[in-house]
Amino acid sequence: MTILEATNPVDTAETAAKDTIKMKEADLNEAATESDHKTVGDCFVENPKFSVRDANVYYGDKQAVFDVSLDIGENEVIAMIGPSGCGKSTFLRCLNRMNDTIDICRVEGKIELDGMDIYDSRLDVVPLRARVGMVFQKPNPFPKSIYDNVAYGPKIHGLVSRRVDLDEIVETSLRRAGLWDEVKDRLNQPGTGLSGGQQQRLCIARTIAVSPEVILMDEPCSALDPIATARIEELIAELSENFTICIVTHSMQQAARVSKRTAYFHMGKLMEVNETQKVFTNPDHELTEAYITGRFG
Amino acid sequence: MSSTLLLALMFVGFITIYKLGRSRSLALATNVGGARYLNSLPFYYGMITVLWAAIPALILLGLWYAFDDAVIQAIVVQHLPAEIREAGNTEIGLVLNKVRLIIDNQFLGEPPEYMTVAAAEINKLTTLSSNLLAALIFLLMSVSASVGYFRIHPQMKARLFVENWFKLALLICSMIAIFTTLGIVLSVLLESIKFFRSVPITEFLFGLEWSPQNAMRADQVVGSSSFGAIPLFAGTLLIAFISMLIAVPVGLMSAIYLADYAPTKVRSTVKPLLEILAGIPTVVYGFFAALTVAPMIRDLAIGMGLDNYMTVTSESALAVGLIMGVMIVPFVSSLSDDVINAVPQSLRDGALALGATKSEVVKQVVIPAALPGIVGGFLLAVSRAIGETMIVVMAAGLAANLTANPLDAVTTVTVQIVTLLTGDQEFDSPKTLAAFALGLMLFVVTLALNYIALHVVKKYREQYE
């Protein structure tokens, strides 16, 4: 819990007030809109799982993400924080091409997964999405039974041929999502009948049932109460042993608790990437500092 | 005073009363510190005064219109010559009809003296009645409006009162459809019972032959008639089945294309175009079926040599079914498109993020979630297919053949109802009454279909949210 203590917002705010010259809101905005910006911190890692170079995303004429370059390491948990509308969710959705579902969305730049360009025109998104799973902000279980929700992915990918194997995948996935004990007696009841936190864990179980390599999480706890949130955070810590996890969150405490590295986005630009502990105690960028001390956002 | 003028004046009266009530509440409000200290908004005090004035007046108006003709008639009958009054109700009715003709200036020749007198009396009484009514209404309105007006005080719960009356009005509106249906069922039921007195119900339900015959004149000799409804229902189901065979797949798939595959541009052009199809009068479809499609199908069937094995006619169930199917396509596609669009994007995203292909998403997530609505659309389509008359009349003929051969001429229940009821004939013959029995059967069958389908949907629905 050292990280948690160190990043108590009140503490940080006090240090910030003592040590730095206070910037006015206008100055901050000016700094943010500088056209020629450079991401500070360590964007790159050895042997990255994902490597993103100069990614630009447009919704029609409006640009949402500007020149983002970032590496995501194998089996690391990286948190993306930043004020609303800063492009962090858009960026996350680029990583498994979920933005394809939006007609007017256009992605430029290079995004590679294990050295494979995922925006190659010859690439099929179906296997890509099987490798890069996603958990959404609002729990979205299918209107099917709990069992069928988890079995859906393995079924469509033909991962199993026998019923017993499928049963086993369902059980393992539910166990790893920490849901098994709560639902093992009612696997045939609709997944939509579970509570919000259970639904979200069901969605996580559904995602890990296809054994992805990366799990993208888009504010997975924002619709949940604190207890359910704590369960999911524990789960992320356990899952990080086997999966690479990118999590977008609005809660700085959550980012501090679950992630190894943190990326700070501001108005579509990636401002800073650093070890989480550093971001929350001694950030390199003035905007990051302004954000984590609560001066805007 | 004419009733239009009366109603217009009443309306003006209501507006005035509304203004009076409203300004009274405002005037009272100044004593207690302004409009914010009133229990309700000034609007409601105006409305409550109007309701006070309107409800008794409208009740009086309704009662008056319901009974004034009868009262006037009774008075006039009292003044008719004694020999007519004693001749019985039929004779009185005839005389009264003639008197009405005199009033409308349509009586041919010279009417007898007593009829002219009666006509003049009716005219006089009618004028008197409407004037009396107007006077009474306005008297009642001013009395009740004043009561309402002086009952206004700042603590009065005007909003609750007005809203309760509006609730009642809403309830009445929702009841109208139900009671109308009930009335229709009852009237059909009563006529059907008359029919079943002359034709046994078992013969009607299970008889395999339909040939209603009826003597036009007492001395006419006709063949024996039979009233077996099976061929009609078989024909109806055959045609409905063929049309659903076209409408369901085509409609559903076009809905899926429009909702999940079509680019916005295509969708915004194709959807309105499809809906235009729904606006084409069925007669036009009938022409097309009878003049183009049916002969084409016959020629095709003969070309293939099918006429050696089965009956091939130029009026065929197939032609009607095909065209009816096309007619229903926009119906199915429009309704399905709406429900498919209502499936939340988050469900699609969830499946896509698991690596499902677009078609897997549609087949396994979207359609199951939209199923209740889609089946609802199918049901409406089936009832349209069963109820459709015009295309069948024009292209499938009137011959009640009991056949499963789609190239043969068949007829449907609705077509037979139309043919039974058109033309000049006695209204209480079995032939005419059979139409009501058919209507009743049709009603029962569609009701049963709906009931079954609703239960099926309830069982298999996948509920989202």
Short mmCIF file of C-alpha atoms in Angstrom, two decimals, chain A residues 93 96 98 101 103 125-127 129-130 132-136 138-144 149 152-153 156-157 190 192 203 206-208 210, chain B residues 262-264 343-365 368-370 461-465:
data_model
loop_
_atom_site.label_atom_id
_atom_site.label_comp_id
_atom_site.label_asym_id
_atom_site.label_seq_id
_atom_site.Cartn_x
_atom_site.Cartn_y
_atom_site.Cartn_z
CA ARG A 93 -9.97 1.49 -29.04
CA ASN A 96 -7.94 -3.71 -31.27
CA MET A 98 -12.78 -1.21 -32.30
CA THR A 101 -17.27 0.31 -35.98
CA ASP A 103 -17.90 5.07 -39.82
CA VAL A 125 -9.57 -7.97 -37.50
CA VAL A 126 -11.24 -11.13 -36.20
CA PRO A 127 -8.05 -12.92 -35.03
CA ARG A 129 -9.61 -9.06 -31.56
CA ALA A 130 -9.26 -12.61 -30.32
CA VAL A 132 -6.64 -8.26 -27.90
CA GLY A 133 -9.79 -8.46 -25.81
CA MET A 134 -11.72 -5.56 -24.41
CA VAL A 135 -13.80 -4.81 -21.34
CA PHE A 136 -16.13 -1.85 -21.59
CA LYS A 138 -20.71 -0.31 -18.88
CA PRO A 139 -21.05 -4.06 -18.25
CA ASN A 140 -22.52 -5.49 -21.45
CA PRO A 141 -23.28 -9.18 -20.91
CA PHE A 142 -25.18 -10.78 -23.77
CA PRO A 143 -28.83 -11.53 -23.09
CA LYS A 144 -27.91 -15.19 -22.74
CA ASN A 149 -21.85 -15.65 -22.12
CA TYR A 152 -19.54 -17.62 -26.60
CA GLY A 153 -15.96 -16.68 -27.47
CA ILE A 156 -17.09 -18.89 -32.26
CA HIS A 157 -13.35 -19.45 -32.44
CA PRO A 190 -29.41 -14.97 -17.69
CA THR A 192 -28.22 -9.81 -17.29
CA CYS A 203 -17.56 -9.68 -19.00
CA ARG A 206 -15.95 -13.79 -21.16
CA THR A 207 -12.89 -11.92 -22.38
CA ILE A 208 -10.31 -14.22 -20.81
CA VAL A 210 -10.71 -16.77 -25.48
CA ALA B 262 -25.56 -0.50 -45.16
CA PRO B 263 -23.52 2.69 -45.23
CA THR B 264 -25.47 5.68 -43.95
CA VAL B 343 -30.41 -3.36 -29.78
CA PRO B 344 -27.73 -1.44 -27.89
CA GLN B 345 -24.43 -0.88 -29.68
CA SER B 346 -22.68 -2.05 -26.50
CA LEU B 347 -23.88 -5.62 -27.14
CA ARG B 348 -22.46 -5.54 -30.66
CA ASP B 349 -19.21 -4.07 -29.33
CA GLY B 350 -18.99 -6.80 -26.71
CA ALA B 351 -19.23 -9.54 -29.31
CA LEU B 352 -16.93 -7.77 -31.78
CA ALA B 353 -14.32 -7.33 -29.07
CA LEU B 354 -14.33 -11.09 -28.55
CA GLY B 355 -13.38 -11.51 -32.17
CA ALA B 356 -16.84 -12.30 -33.52
CA THR B 357 -17.36 -11.61 -37.18
CA LYS B 358 -20.08 -9.27 -38.29
CA SER B 359 -22.34 -12.10 -39.33
CA GLU B 360 -21.79 -13.90 -36.03
CA VAL B 361 -22.72 -10.72 -34.20
CA VAL B 362 -25.89 -10.39 -36.23
CA LYS B 363 -26.92 -14.03 -36.01
CA GLN B 364 -25.99 -14.76 -32.43
CA VAL B 365 -26.36 -11.49 -30.58
CA PRO B 368 -31.80 -13.09 -30.52
CA ALA B 369 -31.95 -9.80 -28.65
CA ALA B 370 -34.35 -8.31 -31.17
CA ARG B 461 -36.88 -13.91 -25.58
CA GLU B 462 -33.43 -12.80 -24.53
CA GLN B 463 -33.89 -9.72 -22.51
CA TYR B 464 -31.34 -6.98 -22.59
CA GLU B 465 -31.18 -4.16 -20.02
#
